[in-house]
Coordinates of N, CA and C in Angstrom, one line a residue:
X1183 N -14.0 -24.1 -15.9 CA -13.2 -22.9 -16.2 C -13.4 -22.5 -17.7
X1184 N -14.5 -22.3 -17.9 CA -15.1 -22.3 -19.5 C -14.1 -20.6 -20.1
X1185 N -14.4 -19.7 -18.6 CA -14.0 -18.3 -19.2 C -12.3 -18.6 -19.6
X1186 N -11.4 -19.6 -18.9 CA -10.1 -19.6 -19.9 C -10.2 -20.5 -20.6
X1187 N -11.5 -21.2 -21.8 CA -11.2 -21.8 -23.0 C -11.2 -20.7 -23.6
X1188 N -12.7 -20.1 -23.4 CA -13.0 -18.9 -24.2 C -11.9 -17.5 -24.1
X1189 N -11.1 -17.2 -23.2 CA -10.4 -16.6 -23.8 C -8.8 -17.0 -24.3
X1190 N -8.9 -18.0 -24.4 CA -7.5 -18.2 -24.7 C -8.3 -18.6 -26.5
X1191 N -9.2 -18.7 -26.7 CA -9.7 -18.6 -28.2 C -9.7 -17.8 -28.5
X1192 N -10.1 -16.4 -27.7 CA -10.2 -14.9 -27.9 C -9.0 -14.8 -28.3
X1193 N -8.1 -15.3 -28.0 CA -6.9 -14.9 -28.9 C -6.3 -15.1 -30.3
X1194 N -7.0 -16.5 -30.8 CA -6.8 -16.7 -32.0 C -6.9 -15.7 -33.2
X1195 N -7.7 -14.8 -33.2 CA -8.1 -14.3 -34.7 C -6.7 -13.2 -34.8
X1196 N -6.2 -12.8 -33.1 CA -4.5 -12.0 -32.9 C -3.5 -12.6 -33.9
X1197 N -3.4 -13.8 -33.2 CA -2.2 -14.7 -34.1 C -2.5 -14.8 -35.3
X1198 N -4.0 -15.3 -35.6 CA -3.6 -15.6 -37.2 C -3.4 -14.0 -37.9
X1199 N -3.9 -13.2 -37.6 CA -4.0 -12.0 -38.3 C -2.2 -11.5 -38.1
X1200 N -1.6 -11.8 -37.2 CA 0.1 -11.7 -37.1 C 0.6 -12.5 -37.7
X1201 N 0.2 -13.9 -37.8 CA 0.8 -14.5 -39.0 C 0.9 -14.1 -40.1
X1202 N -0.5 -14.1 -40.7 CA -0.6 -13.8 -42.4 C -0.1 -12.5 -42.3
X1203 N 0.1 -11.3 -41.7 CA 0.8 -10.4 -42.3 C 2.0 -10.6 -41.8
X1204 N 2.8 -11.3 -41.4 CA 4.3 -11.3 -41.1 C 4.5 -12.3 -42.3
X1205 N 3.5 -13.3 -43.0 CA 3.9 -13.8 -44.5 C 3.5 -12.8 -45.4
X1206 N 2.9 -11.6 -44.9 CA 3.1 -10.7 -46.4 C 1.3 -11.4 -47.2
X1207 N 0.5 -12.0 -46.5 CA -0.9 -12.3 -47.1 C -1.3 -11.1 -46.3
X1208 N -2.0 -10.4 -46.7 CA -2.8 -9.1 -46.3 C -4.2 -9.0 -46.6
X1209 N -4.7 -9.8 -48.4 CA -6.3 -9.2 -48.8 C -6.8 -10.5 -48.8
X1210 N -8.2 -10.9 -49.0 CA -8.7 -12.1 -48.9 C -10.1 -11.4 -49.3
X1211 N -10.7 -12.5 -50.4 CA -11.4 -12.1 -50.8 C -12.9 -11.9 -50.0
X1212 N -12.6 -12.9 -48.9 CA -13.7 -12.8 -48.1 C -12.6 -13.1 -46.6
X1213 N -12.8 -12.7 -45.4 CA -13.7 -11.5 -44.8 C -12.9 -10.1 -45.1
X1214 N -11.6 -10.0 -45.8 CA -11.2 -8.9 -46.3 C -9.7 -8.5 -46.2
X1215 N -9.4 -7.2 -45.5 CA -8.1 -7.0 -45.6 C -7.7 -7.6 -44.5
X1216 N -6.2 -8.0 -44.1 CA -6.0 -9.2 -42.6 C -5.9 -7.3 -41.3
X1217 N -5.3 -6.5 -42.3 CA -5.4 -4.8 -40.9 C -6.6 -4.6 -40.8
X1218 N -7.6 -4.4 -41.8 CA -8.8 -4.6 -40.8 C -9.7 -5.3 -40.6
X1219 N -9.1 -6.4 -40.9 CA -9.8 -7.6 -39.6 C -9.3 -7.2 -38.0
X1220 N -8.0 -7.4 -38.0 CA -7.4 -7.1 -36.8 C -8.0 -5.9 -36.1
X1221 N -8.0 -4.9 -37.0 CA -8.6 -3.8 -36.0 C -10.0 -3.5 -35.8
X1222 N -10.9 -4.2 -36.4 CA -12.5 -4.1 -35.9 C -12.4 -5.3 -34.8
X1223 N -11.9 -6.3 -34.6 CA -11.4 -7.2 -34.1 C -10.8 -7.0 -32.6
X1224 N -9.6 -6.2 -32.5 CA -9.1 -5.6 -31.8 C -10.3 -4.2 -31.1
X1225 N -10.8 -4.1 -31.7 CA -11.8 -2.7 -31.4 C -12.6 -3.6 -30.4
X1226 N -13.4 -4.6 -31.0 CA -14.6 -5.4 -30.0 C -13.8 -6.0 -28.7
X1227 N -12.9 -6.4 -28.8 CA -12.4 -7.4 -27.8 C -11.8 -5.7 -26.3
X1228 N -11.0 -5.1 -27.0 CA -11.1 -3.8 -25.8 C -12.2 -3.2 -25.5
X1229 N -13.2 -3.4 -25.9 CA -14.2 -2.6 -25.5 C -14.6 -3.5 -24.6
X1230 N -14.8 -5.3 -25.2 CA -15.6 -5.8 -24.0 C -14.6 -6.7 -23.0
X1231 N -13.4 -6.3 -22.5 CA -12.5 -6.2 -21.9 C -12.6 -5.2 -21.0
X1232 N -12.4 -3.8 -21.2 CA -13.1 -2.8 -20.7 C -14.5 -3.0 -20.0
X1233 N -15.5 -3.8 -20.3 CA -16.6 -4.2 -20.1 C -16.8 -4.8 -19.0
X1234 N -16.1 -5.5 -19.1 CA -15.7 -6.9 -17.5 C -15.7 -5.8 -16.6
X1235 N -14.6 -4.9 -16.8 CA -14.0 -4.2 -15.5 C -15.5 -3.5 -15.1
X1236 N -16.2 -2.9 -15.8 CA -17.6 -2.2 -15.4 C -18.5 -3.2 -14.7
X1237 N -19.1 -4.1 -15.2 CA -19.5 -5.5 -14.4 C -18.8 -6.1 -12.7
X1238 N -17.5 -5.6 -13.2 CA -16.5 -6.4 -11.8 C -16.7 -5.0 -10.6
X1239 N -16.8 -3.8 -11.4 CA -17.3 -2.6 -9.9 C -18.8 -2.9 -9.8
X1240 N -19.7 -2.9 -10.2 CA -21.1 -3.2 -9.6 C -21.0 -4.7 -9.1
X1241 N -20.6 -5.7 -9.4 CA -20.5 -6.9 -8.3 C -19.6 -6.9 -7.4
X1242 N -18.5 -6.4 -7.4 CA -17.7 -6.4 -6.2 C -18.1 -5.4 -4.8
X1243 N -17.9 -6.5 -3.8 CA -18.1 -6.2 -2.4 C -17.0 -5.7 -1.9
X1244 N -15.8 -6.1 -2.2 CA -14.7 -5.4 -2.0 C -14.1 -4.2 -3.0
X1245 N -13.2 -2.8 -2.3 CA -13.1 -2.3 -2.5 C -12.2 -2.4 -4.0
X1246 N -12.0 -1.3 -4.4 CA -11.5 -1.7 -6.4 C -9.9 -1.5 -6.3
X1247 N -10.4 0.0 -5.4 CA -8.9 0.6 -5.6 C -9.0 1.7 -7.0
X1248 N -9.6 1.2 -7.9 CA -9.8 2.0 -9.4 C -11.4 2.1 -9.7
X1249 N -12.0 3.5 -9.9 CA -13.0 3.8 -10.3 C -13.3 2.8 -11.8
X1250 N -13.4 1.1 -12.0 CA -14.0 0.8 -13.1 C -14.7 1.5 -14.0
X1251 N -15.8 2.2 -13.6 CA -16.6 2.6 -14.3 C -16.2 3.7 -15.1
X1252 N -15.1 4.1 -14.8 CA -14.4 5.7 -15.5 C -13.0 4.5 -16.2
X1253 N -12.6 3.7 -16.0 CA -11.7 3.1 -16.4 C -12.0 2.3 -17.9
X1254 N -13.4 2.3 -17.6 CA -13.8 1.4 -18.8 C -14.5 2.2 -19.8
X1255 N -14.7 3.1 -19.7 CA -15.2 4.3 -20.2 C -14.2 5.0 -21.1
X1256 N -13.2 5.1 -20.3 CA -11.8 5.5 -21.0 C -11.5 5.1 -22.2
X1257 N -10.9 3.8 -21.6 CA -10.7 2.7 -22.8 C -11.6 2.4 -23.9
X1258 N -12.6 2.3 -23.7 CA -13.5 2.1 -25.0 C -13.2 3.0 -25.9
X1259 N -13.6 4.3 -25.3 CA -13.8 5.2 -26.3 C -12.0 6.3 -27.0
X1260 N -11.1 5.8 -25.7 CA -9.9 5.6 -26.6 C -9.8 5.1 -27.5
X1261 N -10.0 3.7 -27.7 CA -9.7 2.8 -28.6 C -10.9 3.3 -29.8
X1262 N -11.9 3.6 -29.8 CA -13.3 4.1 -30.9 C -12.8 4.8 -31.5
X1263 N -12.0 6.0 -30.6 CA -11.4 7.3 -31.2 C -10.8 7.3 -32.3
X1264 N -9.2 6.3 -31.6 CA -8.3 5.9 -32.1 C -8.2 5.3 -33.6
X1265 N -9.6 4.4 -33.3 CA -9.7 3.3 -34.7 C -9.9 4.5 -35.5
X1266 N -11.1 5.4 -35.8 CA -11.0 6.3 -36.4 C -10.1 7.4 -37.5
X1267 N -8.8 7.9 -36.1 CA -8.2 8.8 -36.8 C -6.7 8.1 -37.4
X1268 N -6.8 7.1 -36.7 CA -5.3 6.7 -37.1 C -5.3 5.3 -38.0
X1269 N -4.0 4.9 -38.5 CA -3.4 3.8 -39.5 C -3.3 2.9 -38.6
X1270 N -3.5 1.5 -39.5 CA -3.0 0.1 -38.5 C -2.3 0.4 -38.0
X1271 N -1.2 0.4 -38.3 CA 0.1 0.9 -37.2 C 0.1 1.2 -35.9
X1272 N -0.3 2.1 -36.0 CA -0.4 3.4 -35.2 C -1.8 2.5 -34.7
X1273 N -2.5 2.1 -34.9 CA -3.8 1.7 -33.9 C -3.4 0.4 -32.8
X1274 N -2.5 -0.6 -34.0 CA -2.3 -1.7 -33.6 C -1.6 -1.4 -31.6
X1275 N -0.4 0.0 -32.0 CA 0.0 0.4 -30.8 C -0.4 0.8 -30.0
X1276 N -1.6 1.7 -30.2 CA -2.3 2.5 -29.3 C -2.8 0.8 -28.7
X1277 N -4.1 -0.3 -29.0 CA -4.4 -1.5 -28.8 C -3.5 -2.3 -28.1
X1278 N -1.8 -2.4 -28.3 CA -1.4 -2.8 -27.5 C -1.1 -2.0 -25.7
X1279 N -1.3 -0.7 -25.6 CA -1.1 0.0 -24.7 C -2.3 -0.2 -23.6
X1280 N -3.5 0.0 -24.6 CA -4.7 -0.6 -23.7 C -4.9 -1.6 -23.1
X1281 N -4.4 -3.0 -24.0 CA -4.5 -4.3 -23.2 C -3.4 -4.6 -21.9
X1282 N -2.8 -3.9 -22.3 CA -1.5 -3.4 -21.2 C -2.6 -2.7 -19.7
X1283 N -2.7 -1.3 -20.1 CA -3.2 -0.5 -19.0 C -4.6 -1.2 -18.2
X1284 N -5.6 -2.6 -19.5 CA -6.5 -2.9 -19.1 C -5.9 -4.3 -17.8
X1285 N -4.7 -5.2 -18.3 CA -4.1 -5.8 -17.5 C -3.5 -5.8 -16.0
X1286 N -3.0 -4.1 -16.0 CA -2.3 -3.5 -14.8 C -3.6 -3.0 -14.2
X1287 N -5.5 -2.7 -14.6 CA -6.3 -2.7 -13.4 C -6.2 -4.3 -12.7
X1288 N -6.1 -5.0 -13.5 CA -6.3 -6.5 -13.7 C -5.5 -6.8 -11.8
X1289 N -4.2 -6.3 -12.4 CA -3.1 -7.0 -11.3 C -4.0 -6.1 -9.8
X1290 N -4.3 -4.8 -10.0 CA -4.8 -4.2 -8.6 C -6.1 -4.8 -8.7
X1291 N -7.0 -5.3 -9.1 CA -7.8 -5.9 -8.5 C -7.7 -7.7 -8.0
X1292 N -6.6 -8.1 -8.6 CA -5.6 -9.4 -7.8 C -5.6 -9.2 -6.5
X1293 N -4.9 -8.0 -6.6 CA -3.8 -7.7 -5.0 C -5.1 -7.8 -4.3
X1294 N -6.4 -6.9 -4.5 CA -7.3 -6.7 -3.8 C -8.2 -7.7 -3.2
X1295 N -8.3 -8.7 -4.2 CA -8.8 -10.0 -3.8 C -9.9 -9.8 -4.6
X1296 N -10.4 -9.0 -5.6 CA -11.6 -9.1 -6.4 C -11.3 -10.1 -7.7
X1297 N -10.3 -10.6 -8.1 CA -10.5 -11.2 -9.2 C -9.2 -12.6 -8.6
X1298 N -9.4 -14.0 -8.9 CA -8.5 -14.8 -8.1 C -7.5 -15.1 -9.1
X1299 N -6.5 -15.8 -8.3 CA -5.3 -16.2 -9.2 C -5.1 -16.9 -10.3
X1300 N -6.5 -17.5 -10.4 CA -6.3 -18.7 -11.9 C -6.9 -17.1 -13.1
X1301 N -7.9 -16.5 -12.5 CA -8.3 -15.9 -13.7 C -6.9 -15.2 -14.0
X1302 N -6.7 -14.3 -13.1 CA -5.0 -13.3 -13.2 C -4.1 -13.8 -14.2
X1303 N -3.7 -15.4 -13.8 CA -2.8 -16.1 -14.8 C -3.3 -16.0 -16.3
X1304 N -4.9 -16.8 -16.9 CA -5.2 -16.8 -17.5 C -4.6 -15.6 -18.2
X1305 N -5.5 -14.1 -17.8 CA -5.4 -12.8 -18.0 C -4.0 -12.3 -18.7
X1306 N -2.8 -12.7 -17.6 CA -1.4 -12.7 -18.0 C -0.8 -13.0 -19.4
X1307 N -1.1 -14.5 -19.3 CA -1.0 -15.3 -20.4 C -1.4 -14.4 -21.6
X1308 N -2.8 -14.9 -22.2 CA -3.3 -14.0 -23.1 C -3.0 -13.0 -23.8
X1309 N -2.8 -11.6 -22.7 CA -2.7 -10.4 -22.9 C -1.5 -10.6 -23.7
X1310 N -0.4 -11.1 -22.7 CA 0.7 -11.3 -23.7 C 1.2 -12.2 -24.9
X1311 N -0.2 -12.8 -25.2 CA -0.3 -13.9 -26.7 C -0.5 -12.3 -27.5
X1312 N -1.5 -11.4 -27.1 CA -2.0 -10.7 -27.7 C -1.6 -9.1 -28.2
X1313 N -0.6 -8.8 -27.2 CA 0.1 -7.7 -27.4 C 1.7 -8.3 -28.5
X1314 N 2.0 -9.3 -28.0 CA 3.0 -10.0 -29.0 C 2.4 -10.0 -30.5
X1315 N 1.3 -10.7 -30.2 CA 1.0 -10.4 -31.9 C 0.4 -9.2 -32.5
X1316 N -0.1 -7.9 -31.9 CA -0.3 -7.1 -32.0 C 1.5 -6.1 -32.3
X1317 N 2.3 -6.6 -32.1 CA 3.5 -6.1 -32.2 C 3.8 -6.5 -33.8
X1318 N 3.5 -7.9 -34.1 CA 3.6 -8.5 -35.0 C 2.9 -7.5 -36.1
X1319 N 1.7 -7.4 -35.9 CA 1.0 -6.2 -36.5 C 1.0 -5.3 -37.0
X1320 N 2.1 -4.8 -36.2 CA 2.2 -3.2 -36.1 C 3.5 -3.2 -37.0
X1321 N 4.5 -4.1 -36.8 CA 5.4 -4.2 -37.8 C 5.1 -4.7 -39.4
X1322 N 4.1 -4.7 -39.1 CA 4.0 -5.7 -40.7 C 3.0 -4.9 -41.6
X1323 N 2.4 -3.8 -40.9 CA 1.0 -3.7 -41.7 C 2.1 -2.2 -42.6

């Protein structure tokens, strides 16, 4: 089950970046500010989150239920948009809404039988390590 080490690490760079700004550490002289770490950070991880789901409609034999390929399309380039025009804040939110809406394809391809119950859990878990500290984020930056 290598994919829930790896993503339950995927979560770390969330927490620490909600830590140090809920202690009020924000600049660093190397890799930089802790808001945009989080959000180039948060940028990559929705996109290739979004990514899965594109991969999971061209391998899946069973039906989706949701056009992937238009779902992940979305998301990406919401979130690209988004990093652009808007403030941590405001990004951090919009990022937690996607990992949300990316989760709820998650649960219909459960129901469907295209993705099994340990990954679903893992998925569960996570998202909500990651939208928690993404809240953390949004308050602090």
């Amino acid at each position: 089950m290598l994919y829930a080490v790896l993503t339950y690490l995927g979560a770390i760079p969330f927490v620490a970046c909600a830590l140090l700004l809920a202690l009020g550490l924000t600049d660093f002289p190397y890799p930089g500010a802790a808001g945009e770490i989080v959000r180039a950070y948060g940028l990559v991880i929705v996109s290739f989150m979004a990514g899965v789901h594109w991969g999971q409609q061209i391998a899946s034999k069973a039906e989706t239920g949701v056009n992937l390929q238009l779902t992940s399309i979305a998301v990406a380039l919401i979130a690209w948009g988004s990093h652009l025009m808007v403030g941590d804040a405001a990004f951090a939110m919009i990022l937690m809404a996607l990992f949300a809406a990316l989760l709820a394809i998650d649960f219909t391809l459960y129901q469907r039988g295209v993705i099994d119950r340990r990954y679903f859990t893992v998925r569960c878990i996570v998202t909500a390590i990651v939208i928690s500290s993404l809240g953390v984020v949004a308050a602090s930056v």
